[in-house]
mmCIF file of C-alpha atoms and ligand atoms in Angstrom:
data_model
loop_
_atom_site.group_PDB
_atom_site.id
_atom_site.type_symbol
_atom_site.label_atom_id
_atom_site.label_comp_id
_atom_site.label_asym_id
_atom_site.label_seq_id
_atom_site.Cartn_x
_atom_site.Cartn_y
_atom_site.Cartn_z
ATOM 1 C CA MET A 5 34.051 9.792 -22.669
ATOM 2 C CA LEU A 6 30.249 9.828 -22.440
ATOM 3 C CA GLN A 7 29.430 6.564 -24.190
ATOM 4 C CA THR A 8 27.652 3.942 -22.165
ATOM 5 C CA THR A 9 25.904 0.639 -22.744
ATOM 6 C CA LEU A 10 22.744 -0.901 -21.418
ATOM 7 C CA GLY A 11 23.279 -4.535 -22.222
ATOM 8 C CA SER A 12 23.599 -4.644 -25.995
ATOM 9 C CA LEU A 13 22.218 -1.133 -26.401
ATOM 10 C CA GLU A 14 24.922 1.434 -27.087
ATOM 11 C CA LEU A 15 24.178 5.019 -26.095
ATOM 12 C CA ASP A 16 26.082 8.153 -27.058
ATOM 13 C CA ASN A 17 25.701 9.363 -23.494
ATOM 14 C CA PRO A 18 23.919 8.336 -20.285
ATOM 15 C CA VAL A 19 21.141 10.955 -20.328
ATOM 16 C CA LEU A 20 17.603 9.790 -21.111
ATOM 17 C CA SER A 21 14.159 11.280 -20.695
ATOM 18 C CA ALA A 22 12.009 9.683 -18.003
ATOM 19 C CA SER A 23 8.780 8.133 -19.188
ATOM 20 C CA GLY A 24 5.724 10.321 -18.889
ATOM 21 C CA THR A 25 7.556 13.571 -18.305
ATOM 22 C CA PHE A 26 8.454 14.553 -21.861
ATOM 23 C CA GLY A 27 5.770 12.960 -24.064
ATOM 24 C CA SER A 28 7.495 11.453 -27.070
ATOM 25 C CA GLY A 29 9.940 14.369 -27.161
ATOM 26 C CA TRP A 30 8.226 15.956 -30.152
ATOM 27 C CA GLU A 31 6.910 19.025 -28.352
ATOM 28 C CA GLY A 32 10.259 19.399 -26.585
ATOM 29 C CA ARG A 33 12.248 19.734 -29.800
ATOM 30 C CA GLN A 34 11.672 23.498 -29.896
ATOM 31 C CA PHE A 35 13.695 23.983 -26.710
ATOM 32 C CA SER A 36 16.914 22.122 -27.520
ATOM 33 C CA ASP A 37 18.516 19.789 -30.035
ATOM 34 C CA LEU A 38 17.247 16.411 -28.860
ATOM 35 C CA GLY A 39 19.607 14.700 -31.282
ATOM 36 C CA HIS A 40 22.126 14.998 -28.434
ATOM 37 C CA VAL A 41 20.393 12.903 -25.790
ATOM 38 C CA GLY A 42 21.194 9.245 -25.156
ATOM 39 C CA ALA A 43 17.617 8.023 -25.526
ATOM 40 C CA LEU A 44 14.035 9.183 -25.581
ATOM 41 C CA VAL A 45 11.677 7.120 -23.453
ATOM 42 C CA SER A 46 7.996 7.336 -24.367
ATOM 43 C CA LYS A 47 5.060 7.834 -22.036
ATOM 44 C CA THR A 48 3.561 4.433 -21.203
ATOM 45 C CA VAL A 49 1.675 2.908 -24.120
ATOM 46 C CA THR A 50 -1.141 0.435 -23.480
ATOM 47 C CA VAL A 51 -2.950 -1.890 -25.891
ATOM 48 C CA LEU A 52 -6.220 0.058 -25.788
ATOM 49 C CA PRO A 53 -6.779 3.799 -25.264
ATOM 50 C CA ARG A 54 -7.085 4.859 -21.618
ATOM 51 C CA PRO A 55 -8.883 8.034 -20.509
ATOM 52 C CA GLY A 56 -6.763 8.296 -17.350
ATOM 53 C CA ASN A 57 -7.794 9.305 -13.853
ATOM 54 C CA PRO A 58 -10.187 12.097 -12.809
ATOM 55 C CA ALA A 59 -8.726 15.607 -12.318
ATOM 56 C CA PRO A 60 -6.864 17.055 -10.531
ATOM 57 C CA ARG A 61 -4.030 14.786 -11.618
ATOM 58 C CA ILE A 62 -0.989 16.883 -10.715
ATOM 59 C CA TRP A 63 -0.117 18.606 -7.459
ATOM 60 C CA GLU A 64 3.044 20.494 -6.613
ATOM 61 C CA THR A 65 4.655 19.556 -3.297
ATOM 62 C CA PRO A 66 7.682 20.935 -1.467
ATOM 63 C CA SER A 67 10.603 19.731 -3.601
ATOM 64 C CA GLY A 68 8.538 17.598 -5.927
ATOM 65 C CA MET A 69 5.163 16.799 -7.377
ATOM 66 C CA LEU A 70 2.436 14.238 -7.152
ATOM 67 C CA ASN A 71 0.879 12.808 -10.290
ATOM 68 C CA SER A 72 -2.094 10.596 -10.791
ATOM 69 C CA ILE A 73 -2.377 10.430 -14.557
ATOM 70 C CA GLY A 74 -3.586 6.859 -14.718
ATOM 71 C CA LEU A 75 -1.636 5.983 -17.864
ATOM 72 C CA GLU A 76 -3.758 8.155 -20.125
ATOM 73 C CA ASN A 77 -2.835 7.417 -23.725
ATOM 74 C CA LYS A 78 -4.500 6.757 -27.067
ATOM 75 C CA GLY A 79 -3.465 3.111 -27.345
ATOM 76 C CA VAL A 80 -0.882 1.287 -29.389
ATOM 77 C CA ASP A 81 -2.461 1.690 -32.846
ATOM 78 C CA TYR A 82 -2.556 5.473 -32.528
ATOM 79 C CA PHE A 83 0.949 5.547 -31.069
ATOM 80 C CA VAL A 84 2.432 3.516 -33.907
ATOM 81 C CA ARG A 85 0.616 5.577 -36.541
ATOM 82 C CA GLU A 86 1.053 9.094 -35.155
ATOM 83 C CA THR A 87 3.739 9.226 -32.470
ATOM 84 C CA LEU A 88 6.395 6.691 -33.382
ATOM 85 C CA PRO A 89 7.206 8.364 -36.728
ATOM 86 C CA LYS A 90 7.946 11.570 -34.809
ATOM 87 C CA MET A 91 10.255 9.736 -32.428
ATOM 88 C CA ARG A 92 11.982 8.202 -35.451
ATOM 89 C CA GLU A 93 12.471 11.667 -36.909
ATOM 90 C CA LEU A 94 14.042 12.912 -33.669
ATOM 91 C CA ALA A 95 16.276 9.843 -33.540
ATOM 92 C CA ALA A 96 17.390 10.347 -37.145
ATOM 93 C CA SER A 97 18.266 13.983 -36.430
ATOM 94 C CA GLY A 98 21.017 12.838 -34.062
ATOM 95 C CA ARG A 99 22.504 10.115 -36.285
ATOM 96 C CA LYS A 100 25.455 12.021 -37.656
ATOM 97 C CA ASP A 101 29.189 12.582 -37.088
ATOM 98 C CA GLY A 102 29.549 8.953 -35.983
ATOM 99 C CA ARG A 103 26.850 9.275 -33.315
ATOM 100 C CA ASN A 104 24.016 6.793 -32.774
ATOM 101 C CA GLY A 105 21.583 9.580 -32.020
ATOM 102 C CA PRO A 106 18.884 9.169 -29.386
ATOM 103 C CA ARG A 107 17.705 5.595 -29.030
ATOM 104 C CA ILE A 108 13.960 5.010 -29.028
ATOM 105 C CA VAL A 109 12.782 3.282 -25.863
ATOM 106 C CA ILE A 110 9.096 2.468 -25.584
ATOM 107 C CA ASN A 111 7.587 2.186 -22.132
ATOM 108 C CA ILE A 112 4.802 -0.424 -22.187
ATOM 109 C CA GLY A 113 2.020 -0.886 -19.635
ATOM 110 C CA GLY A 114 -0.484 -3.661 -19.130
ATOM 111 C CA GLU A 115 -3.047 -5.089 -16.807
ATOM 112 C CA SER A 116 -2.103 -8.624 -17.772
ATOM 113 C CA ILE A 117 0.921 -10.482 -19.035
ATOM 114 C CA ASP A 118 -0.861 -10.871 -22.377
ATOM 115 C CA ASP A 119 -0.995 -7.067 -22.690
ATOM 116 C CA PHE A 120 2.756 -6.786 -22.180
ATOM 117 C CA VAL A 121 3.397 -9.539 -24.728
ATOM 118 C CA THR A 122 1.119 -7.964 -27.346
ATOM 119 C CA LEU A 123 2.894 -4.619 -26.960
ATOM 120 C CA ALA A 124 6.358 -6.132 -26.989
ATOM 121 C CA GLU A 125 5.650 -8.037 -30.202
ATOM 122 C CA ARG A 126 4.191 -4.983 -31.867
ATOM 123 C CA PHE A 127 7.010 -2.596 -30.949
ATOM 124 C CA CYS A 128 9.735 -5.072 -31.839
ATOM 125 C CA ARG A 129 8.143 -5.420 -35.286
ATOM 126 C CA GLU A 130 8.266 -1.623 -35.511
ATOM 127 C CA GLY A 131 12.022 -1.657 -34.937
ATOM 128 C CA VAL A 132 12.286 0.353 -31.717
ATOM 129 C CA HIS A 133 15.608 0.084 -29.882
ATOM 130 C CA ALA A 134 14.466 -1.098 -26.444
ATOM 131 C CA LEU A 135 11.437 -1.682 -24.248
ATOM 132 C CA GLU A 136 10.889 -0.448 -20.728
ATOM 133 C CA VAL A 137 8.256 -2.576 -19.017
ATOM 134 C CA ASN A 138 6.203 -0.457 -16.644
ATOM 135 C CA LEU A 139 5.476 -2.911 -13.860
ATOM 136 C CA SER A 140 5.187 -0.136 -11.314
ATOM 137 C CA CYS A 141 2.580 2.546 -12.044
ATOM 138 C CA PRO A 142 0.941 3.377 -8.693
ATOM 139 C CA ASN A 143 -2.042 5.086 -10.321
ATOM 140 C CA VAL A 144 -3.913 2.124 -11.787
ATOM 141 C CA GLN A 145 -5.554 -0.987 -10.318
ATOM 142 C CA GLU A 146 -6.347 0.966 -7.119
ATOM 143 C CA GLY A 147 -2.616 1.394 -6.472
ATOM 144 C CA LYS A 148 -2.165 -2.356 -6.021
ATOM 145 C CA LEU A 149 1.110 -2.420 -7.974
ATOM 146 C CA LEU A 150 0.274 -5.963 -8.971
ATOM 147 C CA PHE A 151 3.490 -6.908 -10.761
ATOM 148 C CA SER A 152 6.150 -4.804 -9.084
ATOM 149 C CA THR A 153 5.468 -5.906 -5.518
ATOM 150 C CA ASP A 154 5.731 -9.614 -6.231
ATOM 151 C CA PRO A 155 9.042 -11.142 -7.390
ATOM 152 C CA ARG A 156 7.243 -14.103 -8.963
ATOM 153 C CA LEU A 157 4.869 -11.961 -11.032
ATOM 154 C CA THR A 158 7.752 -9.675 -12.004
ATOM 155 C CA GLU A 159 9.676 -12.702 -13.207
ATOM 156 C CA GLN A 160 6.680 -14.075 -15.112
ATOM 157 C CA ALA A 161 5.928 -10.774 -16.829
ATOM 158 C CA VAL A 162 9.550 -10.186 -17.807
ATOM 159 C CA ARG A 163 10.008 -13.768 -18.986
ATOM 160 C CA ALA A 164 6.908 -13.527 -21.185
ATOM 161 C CA VAL A 165 8.117 -10.261 -22.732
ATOM 162 C CA LYS A 166 11.622 -11.617 -23.238
ATOM 163 C CA LYS A 167 10.208 -14.639 -25.061
ATOM 164 C CA VAL A 168 8.919 -12.427 -27.869
ATOM 165 C CA ALA A 169 11.246 -9.417 -27.682
ATOM 166 C CA THR A 170 14.056 -8.937 -30.158
ATOM 167 C CA VAL A 171 15.387 -5.810 -28.409
ATOM 168 C CA PRO A 172 16.706 -5.219 -24.867
ATOM 169 C CA VAL A 173 14.035 -5.253 -22.162
ATOM 170 C CA PHE A 174 14.276 -3.098 -19.014
ATOM 171 C CA ALA A 175 12.016 -3.646 -16.023
ATOM 172 C CA LYS A 176 10.882 -0.441 -14.309
ATOM 173 C CA LEU A 177 10.761 -1.065 -10.584
ATOM 174 C CA SER A 178 8.669 0.444 -7.821
ATOM 175 C CA PRO A 179 10.161 1.939 -4.659
ATOM 176 C CA ASN A 180 6.946 1.039 -2.833
ATOM 177 C CA VAL A 181 8.256 -2.285 -1.585
ATOM 178 C CA THR A 182 10.145 -3.518 1.452
ATOM 179 C CA ASP A 183 12.825 -5.328 -0.516
ATOM 180 C CA VAL A 184 13.544 -3.935 -3.967
ATOM 181 C CA VAL A 185 16.392 -6.416 -4.436
ATOM 182 C CA ALA A 186 13.980 -9.356 -4.261
ATOM 183 C CA ILE A 187 11.898 -7.798 -7.048
ATOM 184 C CA ALA A 188 15.014 -7.023 -9.095
ATOM 185 C CA LYS A 189 16.129 -10.627 -8.750
ATOM 186 C CA GLY A 190 12.738 -11.689 -10.082
ATOM 187 C CA ALA A 191 13.335 -9.484 -13.126
ATOM 188 C CA GLU A 192 16.850 -10.896 -13.502
ATOM 189 C CA GLN A 193 15.516 -14.473 -13.325
ATOM 190 C CA GLY A 194 12.958 -13.580 -15.969
ATOM 191 C CA GLY A 195 15.785 -12.540 -18.290
ATOM 192 C CA ALA A 196 15.603 -8.730 -18.085
ATOM 193 C CA ASP A 197 18.432 -6.923 -19.846
ATOM 194 C CA GLY A 198 18.358 -4.084 -17.329
ATOM 195 C CA LEU A 199 16.440 -2.337 -14.575
ATOM 196 C CA THR A 200 15.000 1.152 -14.368
ATOM 197 C CA ALA A 201 14.915 2.385 -10.786
ATOM 198 C CA ILE A 202 12.790 3.983 -9.525
ATOM 199 C CA ASN A 203 9.176 4.837 -10.321
ATOM 200 C CA THR A 204 7.329 7.241 -8.008
ATOM 201 C CA LEU A 205 6.646 6.885 -4.300
ATOM 202 C CA ILE A 206 2.983 6.655 -3.373
ATOM 203 C CA GLY A 207 1.832 9.854 -1.705
ATOM 204 C CA MET A 208 -1.174 12.025 -0.983
ATOM 205 C CA ALA A 209 -2.152 15.688 -0.619
ATOM 206 C CA ILE A 210 -5.050 16.876 1.549
ATOM 207 C CA ASP A 211 -7.059 20.095 1.678
ATOM 208 C CA TRP A 212 -8.044 20.149 5.334
ATOM 209 C CA ARG A 213 -10.512 23.025 4.843
ATOM 210 C CA LYS A 214 -12.504 20.992 2.378
ATOM 211 C CA GLY A 215 -11.822 17.888 4.396
ATOM 212 C CA LYS A 216 -10.765 15.858 1.380
ATOM 213 C CA THR A 217 -7.875 14.626 -0.654
ATOM 214 C CA ILE A 218 -6.720 16.888 -3.469
ATOM 215 C CA LEU A 219 -5.946 14.491 -6.306
ATOM 216 C CA GLY A 220 -9.015 13.180 -8.107
ATOM 217 C CA ARG A 221 -8.121 9.635 -7.176
ATOM 218 C CA GLY A 222 -6.767 10.369 -3.705
ATOM 219 C CA ILE A 223 -3.297 8.922 -4.029
ATOM 220 C CA GLY A 224 -0.566 9.737 -6.551
ATOM 221 C CA GLY A 225 3.095 9.160 -7.295
ATOM 222 C CA LEU A 226 5.675 11.502 -5.760
ATOM 223 C CA SER A 227 8.602 12.501 -7.982
ATOM 224 C CA GLY A 228 11.206 15.277 -8.059
ATOM 225 C CA PRO A 229 14.181 16.200 -5.849
ATOM 226 C CA ALA A 230 12.399 14.956 -2.711
ATOM 227 C CA ILE A 231 12.860 11.352 -3.854
ATOM 228 C CA LYS A 232 16.469 11.557 -5.068
ATOM 229 C CA PRO A 233 18.032 10.149 -1.887
ATOM 230 C CA VAL A 234 15.641 7.194 -1.993
ATOM 231 C CA ALA A 235 16.417 6.570 -5.669
ATOM 232 C CA LEU A 236 20.171 6.818 -5.081
ATOM 233 C CA ARG A 237 19.974 4.361 -2.208
ATOM 234 C CA MET A 238 17.984 1.882 -4.287
ATOM 235 C CA VAL A 239 20.322 2.149 -7.281
ATOM 236 C CA TYR A 240 23.296 1.598 -4.962
ATOM 237 C CA GLN A 241 21.568 -1.383 -3.380
ATOM 238 C CA LEU A 242 20.600 -2.897 -6.741
ATOM 239 C CA ALA A 243 24.052 -2.399 -8.223
ATOM 240 C CA ALA A 244 25.461 -4.370 -5.312
ATOM 241 C CA ALA A 245 23.004 -7.202 -5.673
ATOM 242 C CA VAL A 246 22.312 -7.882 -9.351
ATOM 243 C CA ARG A 247 24.452 -8.091 -12.462
ATOM 244 C CA LEU A 248 22.083 -6.134 -14.696
ATOM 245 C CA PRO A 249 22.757 -2.609 -15.956
ATOM 246 C CA ILE A 250 20.690 -0.032 -14.104
ATOM 247 C CA VAL A 251 19.006 3.105 -15.367
ATOM 248 C CA GLY A 252 18.741 5.485 -12.408
ATOM 249 C CA VAL A 253 15.811 7.874 -12.123
ATOM 250 C CA GLY A 254 14.455 10.089 -9.370
ATOM 251 C CA GLY A 255 14.854 13.794 -8.760
ATOM 252 C CA VAL A 256 17.653 14.499 -11.235
ATOM 253 C CA ARG A 257 18.126 18.232 -11.875
ATOM 254 C CA SER A 258 21.784 18.644 -12.780
ATOM 255 C CA ALA A 259 24.912 17.085 -14.249
ATOM 256 C CA ASP A 260 26.121 16.444 -10.697
ATOM 257 C CA ASP A 261 22.938 14.510 -9.956
ATOM 258 C CA VAL A 262 23.550 12.324 -13.030
ATOM 259 C CA LEU A 263 27.123 11.636 -11.970
ATOM 260 C CA GLU A 264 25.991 10.749 -8.443
ATOM 261 C CA PHE A 265 23.697 8.071 -9.887
ATOM 262 C CA VAL A 266 26.543 6.756 -12.057
ATOM 263 C CA CYS A 267 28.770 6.656 -8.977
ATOM 264 C CA ALA A 268 26.059 4.635 -7.207
ATOM 265 C CA GLY A 269 26.192 2.106 -10.051
ATOM 266 C CA ALA A 270 23.844 3.373 -12.775
ATOM 267 C CA SER A 271 24.864 2.951 -16.411
ATOM 268 C CA ALA A 272 22.434 5.637 -17.535
ATOM 269 C CA VAL A 273 20.161 8.175 -15.882
ATOM 270 C CA GLN A 274 16.716 9.543 -16.703
ATOM 271 C CA VAL A 275 15.658 13.140 -16.232
ATOM 272 C CA GLY A 276 11.967 13.602 -15.470
ATOM 273 C CA THR A 277 10.102 16.040 -13.270
ATOM 274 C CA ALA A 278 12.692 18.809 -13.678
ATOM 275 C CA MET A 279 11.810 19.014 -17.379
ATOM 276 C CA PHE A 280 8.378 20.377 -16.572
ATOM 277 C CA THR A 281 10.089 23.596 -15.554
ATOM 278 C CA ASP A 282 13.104 23.419 -17.883
ATOM 279 C CA PRO A 283 12.498 21.407 -21.050
ATOM 280 C CA ALA A 284 16.029 22.136 -22.325
ATOM 281 C CA LEU A 285 17.617 20.623 -19.228
ATOM 282 C CA MET A 286 18.538 17.184 -20.618
ATOM 283 C CA VAL A 287 20.667 18.561 -23.412
ATOM 284 C CA ARG A 288 22.365 21.046 -21.104
ATOM 285 C CA ILE A 289 23.180 18.223 -18.717
ATOM 286 C CA VAL A 290 24.805 16.234 -21.540
ATOM 287 C CA ASP A 291 27.088 19.193 -22.291
ATOM 288 C CA GLU A 292 27.859 19.786 -18.633
ATOM 289 C CA ILE A 293 28.765 16.203 -17.747
ATOM 290 C CA ALA A 294 31.325 16.191 -20.546
ATOM 291 C CA GLY A 295 33.041 19.192 -18.912
ATOM 292 C CA LYS A 296 32.803 17.749 -15.404
ATOM 293 C CA LEU A 297 34.203 14.357 -16.407
ATOM 294 C CA ALA A 298 37.034 16.009 -18.343
ATOM 295 C CA ALA A 299 37.890 18.179 -15.325
ATOM 296 C CA ALA A 300 37.911 15.095 -13.097
ATOM 297 C CA GLY A 301 39.931 13.110 -15.684
ATOM 298 C CA THR A 302 37.444 10.254 -15.829
ATOM 299 C CA THR A 303 34.755 8.708 -18.006
ATOM 300 C CA ILE A 304 31.277 7.385 -17.409
ATOM 301 C CA ARG A 305 32.585 3.820 -17.573
ATOM 302 C CA GLU A 306 35.308 4.498 -14.997
ATOM 303 C CA LEU A 307 32.994 6.351 -12.655
ATOM 304 C CA ARG A 308 30.258 3.728 -12.732
ATOM 305 C CA GLY A 309 29.938 2.117 -9.294
ATOM 306 C CA ALA A 310 32.830 4.108 -7.797
ATOM 307 C CA ALA A 311 30.897 4.558 -4.534
ATOM 308 C CA HIS A 312 30.975 0.793 -4.039
ATOM 309 C CA ARG A 313 34.724 0.666 -4.398
ATOM 310 C CA ALA A 314 35.412 3.679 -2.179
ATOM 311 C CA SER A 315 33.121 3.274 0.808
ATOM 312 C CA ALA A 316 32.206 0.513 3.187
ATOM 313 C CA PRO A 317 28.934 -1.097 2.082
ATOM 314 C CA ALA A 318 25.961 0.245 3.980
ATOM 315 C CA ALA A 319 23.712 -2.126 5.863
ATOM 316 C CA GLY A 320 21.580 -4.034 3.401
ATOM 317 C CA CYS A 321 23.750 -2.989 0.463
ATOM 318 C CA ALA A 322 26.490 -5.614 0.796
ATOM 319 C CA ARG A 323 27.849 -7.015 -2.445
HETATM 320 C C1 SIN B 5 0.646 7.636 -14.579
HETATM 321 O O1 SIN B 5 0.342 7.649 -15.783
HETATM 322 O O2 SIN B 5 -0.226 7.615 -13.703
HETATM 323 C C2 SIN B 5 2.085 7.636 -14.149
HETATM 324 C C3 SIN B 5 2.849 6.525 -14.745
HETATM 325 C C4 SIN B 5 3.712 5.778 -13.798
HETATM 326 O O3 SIN B 5 3.935 6.205 -12.657
HETATM 327 O O4 SIN B 5 4.206 4.713 -14.164
#
């Protein structure tokens, strides 16, 4: 009832962690049995260590939060040596009773196409299950979003990764564009196996008494329930326009939220910001969607895209 696929990747269920909100999952294992989630998605890994942006990096907003982490991480060598074995252990813990266990998805970030290629080669050699290409971090390169605002560069980056990758490749898209479909089509042309939609919306917080911006770098990425309607709209729009499987992400807090994304056309859904306050949430959602689907007499596969079949296409969302 809960099984789903992302291209050739089979998942026990459609619930994944969102990159950057749950580390590698290792610290989260004390709160719930992570063997039950569909996949664990790592924080973005880059070729070299990155110190990240100046503090403050996080700011709570009404119904969400801003982050400006700046892809802080210790680089690929450290990740492969210290972090990946822990993700493998978590994945193995779920491989029983005929289940696949959580799939290991590595989110890779780069400032150049060569960076993405280097990381893709390395992680494919390490036998991870899929790659999520972070084309859309708003907190680096002065927020220029180099790849994810240009269909041609998106296509080039994805094509280069696909050339070396032996596992499915998902392109993580930015909502900070006028036409997300054009970018998604670039990813499709480049050979992406799926899309992750969406990354954060660029935002800002200001302390008027001090007369300055709050985040160390001024701008940050807005996530949480505030962005769910935007994410749902984009997933709906993408599902109508491209043939690729979509991983929905943005403001998910409940089983109902997950099922709404599936109804909009997502094949799987990531849970992110909500896990800062409830690190056991993902596993609870997996249990709850089983009950909700059973009560409705449907499955994830049947529900996927139902909103397209039931309602008149909205402007700009035509199939
Ligand atoms: C960050 O590390 O700044 C956030 C990552 C992202 O939004 O892709």
